[in-house]
mmCIF file with all atom_site columns, C-alpha atoms in Angstrom:
data_model
loop_
_atom_site.group_PDB
_atom_site.id
_atom_site.type_symbol
_atom_site.label_atom_id
_atom_site.label_alt_id
_atom_site.label_comp_id
_atom_site.label_asym_id
_atom_site.label_entity_id
_atom_site.label_seq_id
_atom_site.pdbx_PDB_ins_code
_atom_site.Cartn_x
_atom_site.Cartn_y
_atom_site.Cartn_z
_atom_site.occupancy
_atom_site.B_iso_or_equiv
_atom_site.pdbx_formal_charge
_atom_site.auth_seq_id
_atom_site.auth_comp_id
_atom_site.auth_asym_id
_atom_site.auth_atom_id
_atom_site.pdbx_PDB_model_num
ATOM 1   C CA . MET A 1 1   ? 115.403 109.370 115.720 1.00 0.00 ? 1   MET A CA 1
ATOM 2   C CA . ALA A 1 2   ? 117.173 108.616 112.414 1.00 0.00 ? 2   ALA A CA 1
ATOM 3   C CA . HIS A 1 3   ? 115.295 106.346 110.155 1.00 0.00 ? 3   HIS A CA 1
ATOM 4   C CA . LYS A 1 4   ? 116.808 103.178 109.055 1.00 0.00 ? 4   LYS A CA 1
ATOM 5   C CA . GLU A 1 5   ? 118.340 103.178 105.622 1.00 0.00 ? 5   GLU A CA 1
ATOM 6   C CA . SER A 1 6   ? 118.984 100.259 103.256 1.00 0.00 ? 6   SER A CA 1
ATOM 7   C CA . ALA A 1 7   ? 120.315 99.988  99.737  1.00 0.00 ? 7   ALA A CA 1
ATOM 8   C CA . GLY A 1 8   ? 119.790 97.502  96.878  1.00 0.00 ? 8   GLY A CA 1
ATOM 9   C CA . LEU A 1 9   ? 120.016 96.597  93.267  1.00 0.00 ? 9   LEU A CA 1
ATOM 10  C CA . LEU A 1 10  ? 117.280 95.954  90.686  1.00 0.00 ? 10  LEU A CA 1
ATOM 11  C CA . LEU A 1 11  ? 118.314 93.313  88.096  1.00 0.00 ? 11  LEU A CA 1
ATOM 12  C CA . TYR A 1 12  ? 116.471 93.683  84.946  1.00 0.00 ? 12  TYR A CA 1
ATOM 13  C CA . ARG A 1 13  ? 116.526 91.711  81.626  1.00 0.00 ? 13  ARG A CA 1
ATOM 14  C CA . ARG A 1 14  ? 114.997 92.217  78.173  1.00 0.00 ? 14  ARG A CA 1
ATOM 15  C CA . THR A 1 15  ? 112.749 89.596  76.736  1.00 0.00 ? 15  THR A CA 1
ATOM 16  C CA . ALA A 1 16  ? 112.526 88.384  73.151  1.00 0.00 ? 16  ALA A CA 1
ATOM 17  C CA . ALA A 1 17  ? 109.324 90.116  73.005  1.00 0.00 ? 17  ALA A CA 1
ATOM 18  C CA . GLY A 1 18  ? 110.686 93.346  73.956  1.00 0.00 ? 18  GLY A CA 1
ATOM 19  C CA . PRO A 1 19  ? 109.452 94.402  77.467  1.00 0.00 ? 19  PRO A CA 1
ATOM 20  C CA . ILE A 1 20  ? 111.764 93.977  80.353  1.00 0.00 ? 20  ILE A CA 1
ATOM 21  C CA . GLU A 1 21  ? 111.336 91.685  83.403  1.00 0.00 ? 21  GLU A CA 1
ATOM 22  C CA . VAL A 1 22  ? 112.732 92.546  86.859  1.00 0.00 ? 22  VAL A CA 1
ATOM 23  C CA . LEU A 1 23  ? 114.162 90.200  89.688  1.00 0.00 ? 23  LEU A CA 1
ATOM 24  C CA . LEU A 1 24  ? 112.480 90.459  92.883  1.00 0.00 ? 24  LEU A CA 1
ATOM 25  C CA . GLY A 1 25  ? 113.103 88.425  96.146  1.00 0.00 ? 25  GLY A CA 1
ATOM 26  C CA . HIS A 1 26  ? 110.759 87.093  98.501  1.00 0.00 ? 26  HIS A CA 1
ATOM 27  C CA . PRO A 1 27  ? 111.594 87.520  102.189 1.00 0.00 ? 27  PRO A CA 1
ATOM 28  C CA . GLY A 1 28  ? 112.256 84.344  104.014 1.00 0.00 ? 28  GLY A CA 1
ATOM 29  C CA . GLY A 1 29  ? 110.844 82.903  107.316 1.00 0.00 ? 29  GLY A CA 1
ATOM 30  C CA . PRO A 1 30  ? 107.458 82.013  108.607 1.00 0.00 ? 30  PRO A CA 1
ATOM 31  C CA . PHE A 1 31  ? 106.051 85.633  108.894 1.00 0.00 ? 31  PHE A CA 1
ATOM 32  C CA . TRP A 1 32  ? 106.383 85.875  105.053 1.00 0.00 ? 32  TRP A CA 1
ATOM 33  C CA . ALA A 1 33  ? 105.380 82.371  104.302 1.00 0.00 ? 33  ALA A CA 1
ATOM 34  C CA . GLY A 1 34  ? 101.736 82.971  103.316 1.00 0.00 ? 34  GLY A CA 1
ATOM 35  C CA . ARG A 1 35  ? 102.169 86.395  101.718 1.00 0.00 ? 35  ARG A CA 1
ATOM 36  C CA . ASP A 1 36  ? 102.724 87.018  98.310  1.00 0.00 ? 36  ASP A CA 1
ATOM 37  C CA . ASP A 1 37  ? 101.285 90.380  96.782  1.00 0.00 ? 37  ASP A CA 1
ATOM 38  C CA . GLY A 1 38  ? 103.260 93.320  98.126  1.00 0.00 ? 38  GLY A CA 1
ATOM 39  C CA . ALA A 1 39  ? 105.646 91.066  99.953  1.00 0.00 ? 39  ALA A CA 1
ATOM 40  C CA . TRP A 1 40  ? 108.368 90.959  97.325  1.00 0.00 ? 40  TRP A CA 1
ATOM 41  C CA . THR A 1 41  ? 111.366 93.407  97.293  1.00 0.00 ? 41  THR A CA 1
ATOM 42  C CA . ILE A 1 42  ? 114.478 94.276  95.587  1.00 0.00 ? 42  ILE A CA 1
ATOM 43  C CA . PRO A 1 43  ? 117.414 92.504  97.076  1.00 0.00 ? 43  PRO A CA 1
ATOM 44  C CA . LYS A 1 44  ? 118.545 95.018  99.659  1.00 0.00 ? 44  LYS A CA 1
ATOM 45  C CA . GLY A 1 45  ? 119.979 95.508  103.254 1.00 0.00 ? 45  GLY A CA 1
ATOM 46  C CA . GLY A 1 46  ? 121.023 97.908  105.876 1.00 0.00 ? 46  GLY A CA 1
ATOM 47  C CA . ILE A 1 47  ? 123.827 100.277 105.312 1.00 0.00 ? 47  ILE A CA 1
ATOM 48  C CA . HIS A 1 48  ? 126.527 99.826  107.953 1.00 0.00 ? 48  HIS A CA 1
ATOM 49  C CA . SER A 1 49  ? 128.084 102.818 109.800 1.00 0.00 ? 49  SER A CA 1
ATOM 50  C CA . GLY A 1 50  ? 130.333 104.669 107.307 1.00 0.00 ? 50  GLY A CA 1
ATOM 51  C CA . GLU A 1 51  ? 129.423 102.408 104.479 1.00 0.00 ? 51  GLU A CA 1
ATOM 52  C CA . ASP A 1 52  ? 128.854 103.937 101.026 1.00 0.00 ? 52  ASP A CA 1
ATOM 53  C CA . PRO A 1 53  ? 125.049 103.102 99.962  1.00 0.00 ? 53  PRO A CA 1
ATOM 54  C CA . PHE A 1 54  ? 126.158 101.827 96.489  1.00 0.00 ? 54  PHE A CA 1
ATOM 55  C CA . GLN A 1 55  ? 128.693 99.398  98.189  1.00 0.00 ? 55  GLN A CA 1
ATOM 56  C CA . THR A 1 56  ? 125.959 98.170  100.383 1.00 0.00 ? 56  THR A CA 1
ATOM 57  C CA . ALA A 1 57  ? 123.586 97.509  97.487  1.00 0.00 ? 57  ALA A CA 1
ATOM 58  C CA . VAL A 1 58  ? 126.228 95.446  95.638  1.00 0.00 ? 58  VAL A CA 1
ATOM 59  C CA . ARG A 1 59  ? 127.154 93.510  99.066  1.00 0.00 ? 59  ARG A CA 1
ATOM 60  C CA . GLU A 1 60  ? 123.406 92.835  99.734  1.00 0.00 ? 60  GLU A CA 1
ATOM 61  C CA . PHE A 1 61  ? 122.757 91.689  96.285  1.00 0.00 ? 61  PHE A CA 1
ATOM 62  C CA . VAL A 1 62  ? 125.512 89.202  96.472  1.00 0.00 ? 62  VAL A CA 1
ATOM 63  C CA . GLU A 1 63  ? 124.432 88.058  100.040 1.00 0.00 ? 63  GLU A CA 1
ATOM 64  C CA . GLU A 1 64  ? 120.768 87.560  99.385  1.00 0.00 ? 64  GLU A CA 1
ATOM 65  C CA . THR A 1 65  ? 121.046 86.007  95.982  1.00 0.00 ? 65  THR A CA 1
ATOM 66  C CA . GLY A 1 66  ? 124.395 84.508  95.453  1.00 0.00 ? 66  GLY A CA 1
ATOM 67  C CA . PHE A 1 67  ? 124.817 86.343  92.094  1.00 0.00 ? 67  PHE A CA 1
ATOM 68  C CA . THR A 1 68  ? 127.690 88.771  91.176  1.00 0.00 ? 68  THR A CA 1
ATOM 69  C CA . PRO A 1 69  ? 126.147 92.041  89.772  1.00 0.00 ? 69  PRO A CA 1
ATOM 70  C CA . ALA A 1 70  ? 127.944 93.878  86.889  1.00 0.00 ? 70  ALA A CA 1
ATOM 71  C CA . GLY A 1 71  ? 127.481 97.483  85.646  1.00 0.00 ? 71  GLY A CA 1
ATOM 72  C CA . PRO A 1 72  ? 126.873 99.799  84.231  1.00 0.00 ? 72  PRO A CA 1
ATOM 73  C CA . TYR A 1 73  ? 124.488 100.892 87.001  1.00 0.00 ? 73  TYR A CA 1
ATOM 74  C CA . VAL A 1 74  ? 121.460 103.139 86.634  1.00 0.00 ? 74  VAL A CA 1
ATOM 75  C CA . PRO A 1 75  ? 120.911 105.266 89.739  1.00 0.00 ? 75  PRO A CA 1
ATOM 76  C CA . LEU A 1 76  ? 117.247 104.951 90.742  1.00 0.00 ? 76  LEU A CA 1
ATOM 77  C CA . GLY A 1 77  ? 117.529 107.487 93.724  1.00 0.00 ? 77  GLY A CA 1
ATOM 78  C CA . SER A 1 78  ? 115.783 106.776 97.145  1.00 0.00 ? 78  SER A CA 1
ATOM 79  C CA . ILE A 1 79  ? 112.291 106.022 98.138  1.00 0.00 ? 79  ILE A CA 1
ATOM 80  C CA . THR A 1 80  ? 110.762 106.009 101.651 1.00 0.00 ? 80  THR A CA 1
ATOM 81  C CA . GLN A 1 81  ? 108.753 102.878 102.694 1.00 0.00 ? 81  GLN A CA 1
ATOM 82  C CA . ARG A 1 82  ? 105.576 103.007 104.924 1.00 0.00 ? 82  ARG A CA 1
ATOM 83  C CA . GLY A 1 83  ? 107.656 102.447 108.117 1.00 0.00 ? 83  GLY A CA 1
ATOM 84  C CA . GLY A 1 84  ? 110.012 105.161 107.377 1.00 0.00 ? 84  GLY A CA 1
ATOM 85  C CA . LYS A 1 85  ? 112.836 103.103 106.105 1.00 0.00 ? 85  LYS A CA 1
ATOM 86  C CA . ILE A 1 86  ? 114.683 104.981 103.202 1.00 0.00 ? 86  ILE A CA 1
ATOM 87  C CA . VAL A 1 87  ? 115.800 102.630 100.435 1.00 0.00 ? 87  VAL A CA 1
ATOM 88  C CA . HIS A 1 88  ? 118.589 103.748 97.956  1.00 0.00 ? 88  HIS A CA 1
ATOM 89  C CA . ALA A 1 89  ? 118.585 101.824 94.702  1.00 0.00 ? 89  ALA A CA 1
ATOM 90  C CA . TRP A 1 90  ? 120.542 101.245 91.352  1.00 0.00 ? 90  TRP A CA 1
ATOM 91  C CA . ALA A 1 91  ? 119.370 99.071  88.566  1.00 0.00 ? 91  ALA A CA 1
ATOM 92  C CA . PHE A 1 92  ? 121.656 96.965  86.070  1.00 0.00 ? 92  PHE A CA 1
ATOM 93  C CA . GLU A 1 93  ? 120.964 94.741  83.146  1.00 0.00 ? 93  GLU A CA 1
ATOM 94  C CA . GLY A 1 94  ? 121.720 91.023  83.374  1.00 0.00 ? 94  GLY A CA 1
ATOM 95  C CA . ASP A 1 95  ? 120.437 87.717  83.713  1.00 0.00 ? 95  ASP A CA 1
ATOM 96  C CA . CYS A 1 96  ? 120.478 84.704  86.177  1.00 0.00 ? 96  CYS A CA 1
ATOM 97  C CA . ASP A 1 97  ? 118.954 81.513  86.915  1.00 0.00 ? 97  ASP A CA 1
ATOM 98  C CA . PRO A 1 98  ? 116.509 82.013  89.753  1.00 0.00 ? 98  PRO A CA 1
ATOM 99  C CA . VAL A 1 99  ? 116.540 78.380  91.071  1.00 0.00 ? 99  VAL A CA 1
ATOM 100 C CA . ARG A 1 100 ? 120.286 78.835  91.886  1.00 0.00 ? 100 ARG A CA 1
ATOM 101 C CA . ILE A 1 101 ? 119.616 81.477  94.586  1.00 0.00 ? 101 ILE A CA 1
ATOM 102 C CA . ALA A 1 102 ? 121.996 81.132  97.546  1.00 0.00 ? 102 ALA A CA 1
ATOM 103 C CA . SER A 1 103 ? 120.895 83.535  100.486 1.00 0.00 ? 103 SER A CA 1
ATOM 104 C CA . VAL A 1 104 ? 122.636 84.107  103.630 1.00 0.00 ? 104 VAL A CA 1
ATOM 105 C CA . LEU A 1 105 ? 120.571 83.212  106.836 1.00 0.00 ? 105 LEU A CA 1
ATOM 106 C CA . THR A 1 106 ? 119.374 85.585  109.309 1.00 0.00 ? 106 THR A CA 1
ATOM 107 C CA . THR A 1 107 ? 118.126 84.998  112.933 1.00 0.00 ? 107 THR A CA 1
ATOM 108 C CA . VAL A 1 108 ? 114.672 85.980  113.789 1.00 0.00 ? 108 VAL A CA 1
ATOM 109 C CA . GLU A 1 109 ? 112.405 85.570  116.772 1.00 0.00 ? 109 GLU A CA 1
ATOM 110 C CA . TRP A 1 110 ? 109.633 82.964  116.174 1.00 0.00 ? 110 TRP A CA 1
ATOM 111 C CA . PRO A 1 111 ? 107.041 82.851  117.305 1.00 0.00 ? 111 PRO A CA 1
ATOM 112 C CA . PRO A 1 112 ? 106.972 86.579  117.960 1.00 0.00 ? 112 PRO A CA 1
ATOM 113 C CA . ARG A 1 113 ? 107.627 87.479  121.697 1.00 0.00 ? 113 ARG A CA 1
ATOM 114 C CA . SER A 1 114 ? 108.404 83.871  122.359 1.00 0.00 ? 114 SER A CA 1
ATOM 115 C CA . GLY A 1 115 ? 112.202 84.309  123.081 1.00 0.00 ? 115 GLY A CA 1
ATOM 116 C CA . LYS A 1 116 ? 112.871 81.457  120.548 1.00 0.00 ? 116 LYS A CA 1
ATOM 117 C CA . MET A 1 117 ? 115.303 82.323  117.875 1.00 0.00 ? 117 MET A CA 1
ATOM 118 C CA . ILE A 1 118 ? 115.368 80.520  114.417 1.00 0.00 ? 118 ILE A CA 1
ATOM 119 C CA . ASP A 1 119 ? 117.650 80.933  111.433 1.00 0.00 ? 119 ASP A CA 1
ATOM 120 C CA . VAL A 1 120 ? 115.904 81.711  108.121 1.00 0.00 ? 120 VAL A CA 1
ATOM 121 C CA . PRO A 1 121 ? 117.095 82.723  104.671 1.00 0.00 ? 121 PRO A CA 1
ATOM 122 C CA . GLU A 1 122 ? 116.983 86.563  104.096 1.00 0.00 ? 122 GLU A CA 1
ATOM 123 C CA . ILE A 1 123 ? 115.433 85.740  100.708 1.00 0.00 ? 123 ILE A CA 1
ATOM 124 C CA . ASP A 1 124 ? 113.703 82.306  100.313 1.00 0.00 ? 124 ASP A CA 1
ATOM 125 C CA . ARG A 1 125 ? 113.235 82.825  96.545  1.00 0.00 ? 125 ARG A CA 1
ATOM 126 C CA . VAL A 1 126 ? 113.674 85.094  93.570  1.00 0.00 ? 126 VAL A CA 1
ATOM 127 C CA . ALA A 1 127 ? 111.879 85.238  90.350  1.00 0.00 ? 127 ALA A CA 1
ATOM 128 C CA . PHE A 1 128 ? 111.658 87.425  87.235  1.00 0.00 ? 128 PHE A CA 1
ATOM 129 C CA . PHE A 1 129 ? 108.509 89.448  86.895  1.00 0.00 ? 129 PHE A CA 1
ATOM 130 C CA . PRO A 1 130 ? 107.004 91.243  83.852  1.00 0.00 ? 130 PRO A CA 1
ATOM 131 C CA . ASP A 1 131 ? 105.983 94.892  84.787  1.00 0.00 ? 131 ASP A CA 1
ATOM 132 C CA . ALA A 1 132 ? 102.375 94.350  85.545  1.00 0.00 ? 132 ALA A CA 1
ATOM 133 C CA . GLU A 1 133 ? 103.223 91.299  87.802  1.00 0.00 ? 133 GLU A CA 1
ATOM 134 C CA . ALA A 1 134 ? 106.060 93.040  89.441  1.00 0.00 ? 134 ALA A CA 1
ATOM 135 C CA . ARG A 1 135 ? 103.854 95.932  90.419  1.00 0.00 ? 135 ARG A CA 1
ATOM 136 C CA . ARG A 1 136 ? 101.447 93.533  92.205  1.00 0.00 ? 136 ARG A CA 1
ATOM 137 C CA . ALA A 1 137 ? 104.115 91.677  93.856  1.00 0.00 ? 137 ALA A CA 1
ATOM 138 C CA . ILE A 1 138 ? 106.449 94.229  95.029  1.00 0.00 ? 138 ILE A CA 1
ATOM 139 C CA . ASN A 1 139 ? 106.290 96.255  98.287  1.00 0.00 ? 139 ASN A CA 1
ATOM 140 C CA . VAL A 1 140 ? 104.003 99.173  97.361  1.00 0.00 ? 140 VAL A CA 1
ATOM 141 C CA . ALA A 1 141 ? 106.656 101.931 98.136  1.00 0.00 ? 141 ALA A CA 1
ATOM 142 C CA . GLN A 1 142 ? 109.038 100.297 95.776  1.00 0.00 ? 142 GLN A CA 1
ATOM 143 C CA . VAL A 1 143 ? 106.663 100.658 92.714  1.00 0.00 ? 143 VAL A CA 1
ATOM 144 C CA . GLU A 1 144 ? 108.335 104.073 92.341  1.00 0.00 ? 144 GLU A CA 1
ATOM 145 C CA . LEU A 1 145 ? 111.635 102.369 91.490  1.00 0.00 ? 145 LEU A CA 1
ATOM 146 C CA . LEU A 1 146 ? 110.009 100.374 88.676  1.00 0.00 ? 146 LEU A CA 1
ATOM 147 C CA . ASP A 1 147 ? 108.566 103.667 87.193  1.00 0.00 ? 147 ASP A CA 1
ATOM 148 C CA . ARG A 1 148 ? 112.119 105.299 87.496  1.00 0.00 ? 148 ARG A CA 1
ATOM 149 C CA . LEU A 1 149 ? 113.596 102.351 85.692  1.00 0.00 ? 149 LEU A CA 1
ATOM 150 C CA . ALA A 1 150 ? 111.186 102.499 82.950  1.00 0.00 ? 150 ALA A CA 1
ATOM 151 C CA . ARG A 1 151 ? 111.888 106.232 82.340  1.00 0.00 ? 151 ARG A CA 1
ATOM 152 C CA . ALA A 1 152 ? 115.662 105.590 82.645  1.00 0.00 ? 152 ALA A CA 1
ATOM 153 C CA . ILE A 1 153 ? 115.799 102.793 80.058  1.00 0.00 ? 153 ILE A CA 1
#
């Protein structure tokens, strides 16, 4: 069976002090409501059949944040998450106001196995994180993307 693949963008900005901060998204919905460390992710989503992974990354970033990305883009390669999902990623430098997030909704079953469906935002909030905080917050498999970004810039 083929593993699910997704693609996303990692927005970074330089601070007055010098180090960079990265924009991470917190998944929406009741399952993620009480989770913080290890729950955050780069804005990403599933690759549609025949869709170019980079085009997926741009589309998903816009859908999940409401912000329009702009290159140049730094390829970060792919990582494999614990469940087997492959994530293709690119980084770009920019800025945005996290309180202005506008995420699309997705439908999930809640409570699990209840047959009841609810609509939740794909991402319920975004925030900029300095490196050490980002490494605590992000999905553990995605830490490698932070390492690759640091090497690339």
